[in-house]
Each structure stands twice: as structure tokens, then as C-alpha cells.
Coordinates of C-alpha atoms in Angstrom, one line a residue:
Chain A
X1 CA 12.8 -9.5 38.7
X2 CA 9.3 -8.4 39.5
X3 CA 10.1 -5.1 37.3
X4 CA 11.0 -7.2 34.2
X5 CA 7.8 -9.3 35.0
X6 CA 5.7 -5.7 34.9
X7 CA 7.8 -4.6 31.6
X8 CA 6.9 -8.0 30.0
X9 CA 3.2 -7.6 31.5
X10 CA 2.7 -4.1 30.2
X11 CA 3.8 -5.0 26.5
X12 CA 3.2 -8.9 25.8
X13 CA 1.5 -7.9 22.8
X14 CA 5.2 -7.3 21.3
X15 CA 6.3 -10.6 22.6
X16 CA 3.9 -12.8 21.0
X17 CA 4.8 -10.6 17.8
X18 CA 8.2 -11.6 18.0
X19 CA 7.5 -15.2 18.8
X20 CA 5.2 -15.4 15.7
X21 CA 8.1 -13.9 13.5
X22 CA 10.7 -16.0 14.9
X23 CA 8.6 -19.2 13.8
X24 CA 8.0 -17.5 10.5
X25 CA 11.6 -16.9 10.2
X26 CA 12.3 -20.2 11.4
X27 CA 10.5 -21.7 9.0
X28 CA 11.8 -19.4 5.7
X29 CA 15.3 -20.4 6.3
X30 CA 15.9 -23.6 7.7
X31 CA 12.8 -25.7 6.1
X32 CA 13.7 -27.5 2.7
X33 CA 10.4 -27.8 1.1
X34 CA 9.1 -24.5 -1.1
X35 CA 5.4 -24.9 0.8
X36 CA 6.5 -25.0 3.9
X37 CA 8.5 -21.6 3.5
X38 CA 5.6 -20.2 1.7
X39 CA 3.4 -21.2 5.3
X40 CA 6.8 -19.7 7.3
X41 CA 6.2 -16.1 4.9
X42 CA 2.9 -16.2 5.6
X43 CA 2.7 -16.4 9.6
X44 CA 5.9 -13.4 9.5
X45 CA 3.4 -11.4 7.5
X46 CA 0.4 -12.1 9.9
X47 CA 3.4 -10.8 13.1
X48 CA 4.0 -7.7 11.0
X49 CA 0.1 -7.4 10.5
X50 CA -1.1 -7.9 14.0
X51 CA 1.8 -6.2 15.1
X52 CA 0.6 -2.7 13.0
X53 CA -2.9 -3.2 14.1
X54 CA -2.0 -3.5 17.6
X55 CA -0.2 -0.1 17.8
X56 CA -3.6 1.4 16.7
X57 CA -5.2 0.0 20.3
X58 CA -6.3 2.5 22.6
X59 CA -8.1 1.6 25.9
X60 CA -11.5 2.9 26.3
X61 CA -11.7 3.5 22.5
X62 CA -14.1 2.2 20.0
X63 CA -13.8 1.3 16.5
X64 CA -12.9 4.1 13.7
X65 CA -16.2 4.5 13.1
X66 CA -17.8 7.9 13.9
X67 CA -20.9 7.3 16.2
X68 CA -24.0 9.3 15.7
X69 CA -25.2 11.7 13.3
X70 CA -22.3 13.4 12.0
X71 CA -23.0 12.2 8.6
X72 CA -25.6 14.8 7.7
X73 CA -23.2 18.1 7.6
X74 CA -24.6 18.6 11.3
X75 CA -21.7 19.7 13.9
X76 CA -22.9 18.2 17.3
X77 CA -20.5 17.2 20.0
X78 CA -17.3 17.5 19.1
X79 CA -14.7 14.5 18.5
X80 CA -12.2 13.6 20.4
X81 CA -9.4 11.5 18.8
X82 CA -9.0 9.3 22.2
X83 CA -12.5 7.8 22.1
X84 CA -11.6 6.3 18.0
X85 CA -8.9 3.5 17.7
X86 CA -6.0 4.7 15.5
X87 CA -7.4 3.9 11.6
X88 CA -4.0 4.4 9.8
X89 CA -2.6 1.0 10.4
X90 CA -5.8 -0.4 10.0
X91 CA -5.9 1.0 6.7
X92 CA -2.0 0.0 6.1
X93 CA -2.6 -3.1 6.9
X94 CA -5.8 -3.9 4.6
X95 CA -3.2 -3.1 1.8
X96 CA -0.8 -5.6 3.3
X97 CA -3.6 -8.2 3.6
X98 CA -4.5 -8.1 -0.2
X99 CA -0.8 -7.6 -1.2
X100 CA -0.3 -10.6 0.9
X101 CA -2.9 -12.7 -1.0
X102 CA -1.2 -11.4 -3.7
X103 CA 2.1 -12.9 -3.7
X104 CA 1.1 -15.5 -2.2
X105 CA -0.9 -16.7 -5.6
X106 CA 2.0 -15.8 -7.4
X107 CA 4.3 -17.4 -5.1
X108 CA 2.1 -21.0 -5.1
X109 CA 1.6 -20.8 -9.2
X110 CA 5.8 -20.7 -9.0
X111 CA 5.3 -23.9 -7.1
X112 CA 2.7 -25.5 -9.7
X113 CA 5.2 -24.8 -12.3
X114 CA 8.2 -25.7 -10.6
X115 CA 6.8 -29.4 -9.3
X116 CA 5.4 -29.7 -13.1
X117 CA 9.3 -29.7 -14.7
X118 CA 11.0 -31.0 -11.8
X119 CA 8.5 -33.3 -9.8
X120 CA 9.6 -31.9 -6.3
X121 CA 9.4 -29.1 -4.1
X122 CA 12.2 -29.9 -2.4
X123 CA 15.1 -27.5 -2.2
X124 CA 18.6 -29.6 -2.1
X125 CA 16.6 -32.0 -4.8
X126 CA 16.0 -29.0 -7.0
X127 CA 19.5 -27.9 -6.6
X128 CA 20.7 -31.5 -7.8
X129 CA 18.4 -31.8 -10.5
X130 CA 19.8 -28.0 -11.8
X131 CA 23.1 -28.7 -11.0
X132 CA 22.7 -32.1 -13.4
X133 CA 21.5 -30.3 -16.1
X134 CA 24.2 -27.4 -16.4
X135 CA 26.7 -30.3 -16.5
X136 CA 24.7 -32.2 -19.5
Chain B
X1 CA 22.5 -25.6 8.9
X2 CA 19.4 -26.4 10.9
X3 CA 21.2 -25.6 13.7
X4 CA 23.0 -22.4 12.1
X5 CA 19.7 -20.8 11.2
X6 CA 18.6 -21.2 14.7
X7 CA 20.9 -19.3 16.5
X8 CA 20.4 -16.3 13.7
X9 CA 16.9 -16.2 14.8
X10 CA 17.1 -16.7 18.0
X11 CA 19.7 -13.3 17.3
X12 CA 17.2 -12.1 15.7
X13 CA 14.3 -12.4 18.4
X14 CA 16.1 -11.3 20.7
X15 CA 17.2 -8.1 19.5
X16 CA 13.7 -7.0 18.5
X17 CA 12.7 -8.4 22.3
X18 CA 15.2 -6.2 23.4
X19 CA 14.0 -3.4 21.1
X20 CA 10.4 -3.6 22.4
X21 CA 11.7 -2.1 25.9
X22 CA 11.9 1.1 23.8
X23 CA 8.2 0.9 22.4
X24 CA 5.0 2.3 24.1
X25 CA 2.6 0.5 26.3
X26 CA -0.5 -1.3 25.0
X27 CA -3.6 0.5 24.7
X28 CA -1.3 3.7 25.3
X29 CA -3.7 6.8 24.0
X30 CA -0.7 9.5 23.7
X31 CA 1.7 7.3 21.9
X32 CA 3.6 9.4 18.5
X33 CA 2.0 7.0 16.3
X34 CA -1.5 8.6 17.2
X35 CA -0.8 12.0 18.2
X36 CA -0.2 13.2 15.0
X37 CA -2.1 12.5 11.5
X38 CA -4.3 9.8 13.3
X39 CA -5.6 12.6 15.0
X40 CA -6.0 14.6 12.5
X41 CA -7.6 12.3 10.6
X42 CA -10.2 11.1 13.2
X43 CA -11.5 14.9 14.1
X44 CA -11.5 16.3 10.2
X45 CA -12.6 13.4 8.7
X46 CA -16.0 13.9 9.1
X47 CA -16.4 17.1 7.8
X48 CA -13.9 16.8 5.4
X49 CA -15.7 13.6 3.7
X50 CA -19.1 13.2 5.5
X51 CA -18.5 9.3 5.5
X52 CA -18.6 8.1 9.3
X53 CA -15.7 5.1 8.8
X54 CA -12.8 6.1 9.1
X55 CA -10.8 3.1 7.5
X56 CA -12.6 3.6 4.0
X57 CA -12.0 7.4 4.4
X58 CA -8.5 6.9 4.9
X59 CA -8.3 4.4 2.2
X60 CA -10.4 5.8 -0.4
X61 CA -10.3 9.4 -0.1
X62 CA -6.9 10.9 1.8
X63 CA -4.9 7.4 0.6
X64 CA -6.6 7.2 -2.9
X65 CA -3.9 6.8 -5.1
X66 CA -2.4 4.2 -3.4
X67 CA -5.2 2.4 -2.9
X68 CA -5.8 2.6 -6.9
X69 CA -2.4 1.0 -7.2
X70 CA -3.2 -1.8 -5.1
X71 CA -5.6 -3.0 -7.0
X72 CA -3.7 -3.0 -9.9
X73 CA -1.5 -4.7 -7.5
X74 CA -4.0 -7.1 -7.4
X75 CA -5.0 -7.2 -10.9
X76 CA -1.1 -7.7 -11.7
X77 CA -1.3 -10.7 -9.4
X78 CA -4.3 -12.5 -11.0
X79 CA -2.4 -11.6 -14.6
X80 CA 0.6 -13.4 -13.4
X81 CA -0.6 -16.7 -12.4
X82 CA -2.9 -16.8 -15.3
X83 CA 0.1 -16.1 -17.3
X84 CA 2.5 -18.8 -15.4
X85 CA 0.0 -21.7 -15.1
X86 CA -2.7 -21.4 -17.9
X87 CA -2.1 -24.1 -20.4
X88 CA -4.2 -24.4 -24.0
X89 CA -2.6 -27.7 -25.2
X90 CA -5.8 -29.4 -26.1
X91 CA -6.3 -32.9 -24.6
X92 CA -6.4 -36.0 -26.2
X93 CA -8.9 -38.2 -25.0
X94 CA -12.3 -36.8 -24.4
X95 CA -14.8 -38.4 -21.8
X96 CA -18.5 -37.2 -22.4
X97 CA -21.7 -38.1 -20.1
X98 CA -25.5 -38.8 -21.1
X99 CA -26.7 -36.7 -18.4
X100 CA -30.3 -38.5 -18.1
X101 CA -29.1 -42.5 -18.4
X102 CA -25.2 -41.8 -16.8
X103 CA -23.7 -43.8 -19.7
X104 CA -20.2 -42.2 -20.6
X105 CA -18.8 -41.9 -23.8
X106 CA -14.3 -42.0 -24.4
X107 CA -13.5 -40.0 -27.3
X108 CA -10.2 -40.7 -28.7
X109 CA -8.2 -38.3 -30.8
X110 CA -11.1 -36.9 -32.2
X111 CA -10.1 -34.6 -35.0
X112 CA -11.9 -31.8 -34.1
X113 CA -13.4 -30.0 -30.8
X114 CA -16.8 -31.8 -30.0
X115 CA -18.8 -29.0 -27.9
X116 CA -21.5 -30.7 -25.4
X117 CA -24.8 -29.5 -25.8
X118 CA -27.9 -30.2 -23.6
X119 CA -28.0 -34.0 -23.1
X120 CA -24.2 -34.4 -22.8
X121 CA -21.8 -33.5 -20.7
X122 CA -18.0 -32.4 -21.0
X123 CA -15.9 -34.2 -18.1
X124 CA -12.5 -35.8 -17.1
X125 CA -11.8 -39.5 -16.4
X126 CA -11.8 -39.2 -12.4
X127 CA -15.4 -37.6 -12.2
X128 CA -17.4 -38.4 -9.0
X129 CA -21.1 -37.6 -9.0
X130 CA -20.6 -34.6 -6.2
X131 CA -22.1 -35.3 -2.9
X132 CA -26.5 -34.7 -2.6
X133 CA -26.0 -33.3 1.1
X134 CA -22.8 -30.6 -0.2
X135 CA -24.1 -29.7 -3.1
X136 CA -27.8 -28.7 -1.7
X137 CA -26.3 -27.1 1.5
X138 CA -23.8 -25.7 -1.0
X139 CA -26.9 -24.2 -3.3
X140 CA -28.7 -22.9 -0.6
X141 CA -25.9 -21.1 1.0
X142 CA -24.0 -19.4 -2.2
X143 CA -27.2 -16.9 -2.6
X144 CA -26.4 -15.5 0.8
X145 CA -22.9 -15.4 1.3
X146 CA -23.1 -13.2 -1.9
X147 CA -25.7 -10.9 -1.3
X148 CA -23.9 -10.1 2.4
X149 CA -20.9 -9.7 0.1
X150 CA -22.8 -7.2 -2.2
X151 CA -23.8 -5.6 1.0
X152 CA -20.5 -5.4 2.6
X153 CA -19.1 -3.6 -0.2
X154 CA -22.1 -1.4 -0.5
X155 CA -22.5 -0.4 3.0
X156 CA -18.5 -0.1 3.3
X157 CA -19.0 4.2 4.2
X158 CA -21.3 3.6 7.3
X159 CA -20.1 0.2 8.6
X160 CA -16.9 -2.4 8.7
X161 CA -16.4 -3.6 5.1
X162 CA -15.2 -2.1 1.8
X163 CA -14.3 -3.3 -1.1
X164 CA -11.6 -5.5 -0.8
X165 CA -13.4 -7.0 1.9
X166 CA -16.6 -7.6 0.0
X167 CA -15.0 -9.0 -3.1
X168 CA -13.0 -11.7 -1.1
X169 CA -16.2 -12.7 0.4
X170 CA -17.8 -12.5 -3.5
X171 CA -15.2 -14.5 -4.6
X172 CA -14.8 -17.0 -2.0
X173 CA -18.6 -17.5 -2.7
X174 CA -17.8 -18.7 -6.4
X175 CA -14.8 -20.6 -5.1
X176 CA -17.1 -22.5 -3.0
X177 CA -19.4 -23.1 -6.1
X178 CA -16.5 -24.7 -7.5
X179 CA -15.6 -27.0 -4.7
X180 CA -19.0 -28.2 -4.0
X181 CA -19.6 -29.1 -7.6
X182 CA -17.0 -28.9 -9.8
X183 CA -14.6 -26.5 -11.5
X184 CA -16.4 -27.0 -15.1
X185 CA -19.9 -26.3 -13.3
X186 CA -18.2 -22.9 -12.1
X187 CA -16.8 -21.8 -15.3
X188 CA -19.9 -22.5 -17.5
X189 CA -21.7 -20.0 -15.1
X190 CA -19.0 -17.9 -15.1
X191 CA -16.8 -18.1 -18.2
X192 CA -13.0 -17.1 -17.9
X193 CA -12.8 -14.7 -20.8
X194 CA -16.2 -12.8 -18.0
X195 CA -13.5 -12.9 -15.1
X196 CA -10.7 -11.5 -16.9
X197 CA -12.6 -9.4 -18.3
X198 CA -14.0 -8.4 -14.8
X199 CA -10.6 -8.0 -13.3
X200 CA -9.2 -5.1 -15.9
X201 CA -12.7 -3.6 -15.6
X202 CA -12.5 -3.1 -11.8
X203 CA -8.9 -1.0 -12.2
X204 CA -10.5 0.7 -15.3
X205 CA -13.3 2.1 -13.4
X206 CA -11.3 3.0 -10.3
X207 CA -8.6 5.0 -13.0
X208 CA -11.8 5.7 -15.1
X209 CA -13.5 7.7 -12.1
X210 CA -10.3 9.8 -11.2
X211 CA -9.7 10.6 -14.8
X212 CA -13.2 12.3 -15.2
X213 CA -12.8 14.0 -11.7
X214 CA -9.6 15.4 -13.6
X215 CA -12.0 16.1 -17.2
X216 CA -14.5 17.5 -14.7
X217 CA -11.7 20.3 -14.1
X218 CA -10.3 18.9 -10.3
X219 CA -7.4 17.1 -9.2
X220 CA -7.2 13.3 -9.7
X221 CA -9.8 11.6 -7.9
X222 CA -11.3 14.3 -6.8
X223 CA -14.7 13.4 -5.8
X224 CA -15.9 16.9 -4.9
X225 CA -15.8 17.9 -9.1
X226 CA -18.9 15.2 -9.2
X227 CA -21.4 17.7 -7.3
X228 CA -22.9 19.4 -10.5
X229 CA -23.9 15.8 -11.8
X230 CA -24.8 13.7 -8.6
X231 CA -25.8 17.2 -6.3
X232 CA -23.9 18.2 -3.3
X233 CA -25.3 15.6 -1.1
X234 CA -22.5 13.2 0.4
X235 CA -21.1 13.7 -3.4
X236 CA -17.7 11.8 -1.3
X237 CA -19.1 8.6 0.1
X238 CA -21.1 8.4 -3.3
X239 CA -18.0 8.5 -5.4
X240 CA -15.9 6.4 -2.6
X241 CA -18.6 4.0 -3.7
X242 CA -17.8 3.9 -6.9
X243 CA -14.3 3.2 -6.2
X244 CA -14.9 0.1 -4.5
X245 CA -17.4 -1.4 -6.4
X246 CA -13.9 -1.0 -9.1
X247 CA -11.8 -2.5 -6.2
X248 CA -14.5 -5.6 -5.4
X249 CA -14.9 -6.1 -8.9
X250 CA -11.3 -7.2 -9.3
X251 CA -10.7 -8.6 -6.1
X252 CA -13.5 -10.8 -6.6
X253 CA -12.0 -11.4 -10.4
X254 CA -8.8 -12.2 -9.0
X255 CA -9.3 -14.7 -6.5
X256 CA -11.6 -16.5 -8.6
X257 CA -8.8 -16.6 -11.5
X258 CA -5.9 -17.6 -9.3
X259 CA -8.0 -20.2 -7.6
X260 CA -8.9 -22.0 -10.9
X261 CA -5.5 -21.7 -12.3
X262 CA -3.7 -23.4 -9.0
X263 CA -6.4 -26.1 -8.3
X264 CA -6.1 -27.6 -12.2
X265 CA -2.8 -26.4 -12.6
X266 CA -3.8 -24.3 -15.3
X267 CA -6.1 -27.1 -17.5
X268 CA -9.3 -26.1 -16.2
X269 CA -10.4 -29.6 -15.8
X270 CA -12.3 -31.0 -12.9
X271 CA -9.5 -29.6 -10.6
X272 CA -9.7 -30.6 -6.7

């Protein structure tokens, strides 16, 4: 027990991933209305965002920003890759942020357009009203 | 089905719970994910670029490309909504306000487009004179949130920021502008035909700057073909600059035209 308690302890990070992603998932599937899986899309992409940036964590590192005055050509103390947090799924993830934002305009003007013809967002309503019209 | 979809997530969870067992401790320095190009992207970087953060290095210099597709990505983005939403029908009825006295005018069908010049004012029938205590705090702020956005992008080699950063906080700026006062307010400062305008321009000078690298006799985007022109100094971070003042340009574009299309669903009216 207490070595499943350490297991858990050592990575919790990946559980509260999970957690997020099942809600998110939760949400995508079984909620009817098109906002509410647009909100369920968005918190599984934030999972899958924190869940990059979190592999880039190393303890006792800083930021990925070089300290000091390596800027101006000079070659002073050398760098060590332990003392910079991982920047590759820092950079990833900026991408994912702004395609994020991306489809989720796109994804909410599909909303404005469908609630302007069918006046709902609701999903078994929508499927009435389009089944009604393939039959007229 | 409520019930159905449950279980499959609960599946779902559980298996990736299961899979975590597999994955490296938190804060682990030696894990594969930073052994290999992390590494060598944190020790070359410097002298490869000369531009101390990392993150824009990655992103604007080793990741280029992609990074210049992104913002198409983006520009693609701001293209569709206008496309889906933006609606020209003209309206019908036509409210107009004597800005010094308040008295309001009702056009009806009139036959052609009355503009509104100085004294009156364009605006929709569910117009509320915007708040004194918003719209001062609101005035007084704007100025500042966009020269730290300005900053942010400028300042994106040495320090956190960039350009994607810096034009979401340029844009959220003018999205405040329009919530404070009004949407109409907004685009009379900054027309639509100025934002779209804005957006292409931003992917046109991100292309625009690998395609003269490439005329320059390099490889695309290569910054390092500038030198005779700009001098060898930090000729990298300058033409990483240039790159995302292309990227804030359309980020900011972007988020400013799929804000006004959603929020008057496409009329450009008053909106919220």
C-alpha cells in the first residue's frame, strides 16, 4: 500500500492530467449542448498542455533563459543543460495554445451560424429538426 | 448513454493511470525527453543564435518553418470566421444620435446609405450611454496594456514573451476598447478592411523575410544572409525580431476580427 502511495506521490502531476482529461472527455461525449462540448475540448487541450509543459520540469532548474552575458559572442562558464528547464515542449506547446485559440473561434462561429438557422444548440433537437427536413 | 459514456472514460482514465506507472518522475533531470535535442538545444543555442531565450530560439530560428505555418494557421482561422459569420445585408431601420442634445433620430427605409458625420452618430436601437467609471478606467488603462504588449513582443529575445504572446495581449487591449465602449467606437478607430489587411500582412512579412534570406543567396529563413545589410552583430535575434513583429501583427489582427464577428454575429452592430 504504502508503495502505491509513494508511486502516486512521486508522479501526481500525471494524475491530475488524467483527471482533467477525463472531465474533458466527459464532457465531449456525453453533454448535449454544442457549448458545453466546446468547454469539455477546451479543458482536454489545457491536460494535454500542462501535461507537455510538465515533462519539461527539472528540479533545481530555471527558466530557458540563458543567464548572464552570453549574448555578446563571449564564451564564459560553460552551460550545463540540467540548470535550464527543457524549452521543446514549451515551444510545442505555444503552438498548441494559438492553434487552440484557433479552432476554438472557428468552432464558436459554427455555433453562431448553427443557433442562427436552427435556434438551438442542442444536439438531439438539431438532430430532430434535420431529420424533419430530409423527410419534407 | 450518460451512463455508457462514463464507463468508456472511466476505461479510458484508467488505462492512461495505469500507463503513467511507465513514465518518469517529476522534476526528473535524465529523463529521454531531455537527454537528447533539449540538450542540445540549451548548450548550442547560444552560440549558434546569440539570443539568450531559449523558447523564441527554438521557435523562431531551429522551428522556423513551422512556426511560419502557424501563423498562417492563425491567419486561416481569423479568414474562416470572417467568412462564416460576416453578413453585408444592409439593415432597414437606421437609428442616428445628436451627440450634443442626445435627441435620436429613426430612419426608416431610407433609400440610400446616410453616413454620420461630426454632430451625429450611427447606432442600434438597444444603445446604453456606456458607464463614466468603465469607460475612464477603461481609457486610462488601454495605453498601457499596449505599450507592455509592444514591449513583450519587442523584448521577446532577452526575456518571456514573443510574438504570439505580445499580439494576444495587443489584441485583447482593442477587445477591451470594444467592451468598454462599444463595438462601433472600436471599428471607427480601427476599421475592418485595417485589420484584415493587418492579418495577411503579418504572414506576408514572416514569408516575405525568408524569401529575401533565400534572394539574399541562403536557405529559407536564413537570418545569417542579412549580415552584409544589418552587420554581423546579433544579425539572428534582429531578424527573429522581424519575424514576430509578422506573427504579433496577425495574432493581434486575428483575435480582434474573430472577436467582432462572434460578439455581433457577424453585423458589426453594437454587439455585447
Amino acid at each position: 500500500m504504502t508503495e502505491l502511495f509513494m508511486l502516486i506521490a512521486a508522479k501526481y502531476n500525471y494524475c491530475l492530467y488524467v483527471i482533467l482529461m477525463m472531465i474533458g472527455l466527459y464532457a465531449m461525449i456525453a453533454k448535449n449542448n454544442l457549448m458545453k462540448k466546446l468547454v469539455g475540448m477546451n479543458i482536454f487541450q489545457t491536460a494535454i498542455i500542462l501535461f507537455y509543459v510538465s515533462i519539461g520540469f527539472k528540479h533545481n532548474a530555471t527558466i530557458p533563459i540563458i543567464k548572464g552575458d552570453h549574448g555578446h559572442g563571449g564564451h564564459g562558464a560553460a552551460i550545463h543543460a540540467a540548470d535550464y528547464m527543457n524549452p521543446l515542449p514549451h515551444v510545442l506547446m505555444l503552438t498548441a495554445i494559438v492553434v487552440s485559440v484557433a479552432t476554438l473561434g472557428v468552432a464558436m462561429a459554427l455555433c453562431v451560424k448553427v443557433y442562427q438557422r436552427y435556434q438551438t444548440l442542442e444536439e438531439d433537437e438539431l438532430r430532430m429538426r434535420l431529420s424533419e427536413k430530409i423527410k419534407s | 448513454m450518460k451512463l455508457l459514456s462514463l464507463i468508456v472514460v472511466c476505461l479510458t482514465g484508467g488505462l492512461l493511470l495505469y500507463g503513467t506507472a511507465d513514465l518518469p518522475d517529476w522534476g526528473d533531470p535524465n529523463t529521454p525527453a531531455s537527454l537528447h535535442l533539449s540538450k542540445y538545444y540549451i548548450e548550442n543555442a547560444i552560440r549558434d543564435t546569440e539570443v539568450p531565450n531559449l523558447v523564441t530560439a527554438v521557435l523562431a530560428d531551429y522551428r522556423s518553418i513551422d512556426t511560419m505555418l502557424e501563423t498562417a494557421v492563425v491567419f486561416c482561422a481569423g479568414l474562416a470566421c470572417f467568412m462564416l459569420l460576416r453578413d453585408f445585408t444592409p439593415k432597414k431601420d437606421h437609428y442616428y444620435r445628436h451627440v450634443p442634445s442626445g435627441v435620436i433620430l429613426h430612419v426608416k427605409n431610407p433609400d440610400r446609405q446616410i453616413i454620420a458625420g461630426n454632430e451625429f452618430e450611427d447606432m442600434d436601437k438597444e444603445w446604453l450611454p456606456p458607464d463614466t467609471i468603465i469607460k475612464t478606467v477603461c481609457r486610462m488603462l488601454i495605453p498601457f496594456i499596449q505599450i507592455y504588449a509592444l514591449y513583450v513582443v519587442a523584448h521577446g529575445d532577452f526575456s518571456p514573451g514573443g510574438g504570439f504572446q505580445g499580439g494576444v495581449i495587443l489584441g485583447s487591449s482593442f477587445i477591451l476598447l470594444a467592451i468598454s465602449y462599444n463595438l462601433k467606437y472600436l471599428l471607427k478607430r480601427v476599421s475592418e478592411k485595417f485589420l484584415g489587411i493587418l492579418s495577411a500582412a503579418g504572414v506576408l512579412v514572416y514569408m516575405g523575410i525568408g524569401l529575401a534570406a533565400m534572394v539574399l543567396g541562403g536557405n529559407f529563413l536564413d537570418y545569417e544572409k542579412y549580415a552584409p545589410i544589418f552587420g554581423e552583430h546579433h544579425i539572428r535575434a534582429l531578424g527573429m525580431l522581424g519575424v514576430e513583429i509578422g506573427v504579433g501583427m496577425s495574432v493581434t489582427a486575428v483575435m480582434v476580427i474573430i472577436y467582432i464577428n462572434i460578439v455581433s454575429e457577424g453585423k458589426h452592430d453594437e454587439g455585447l
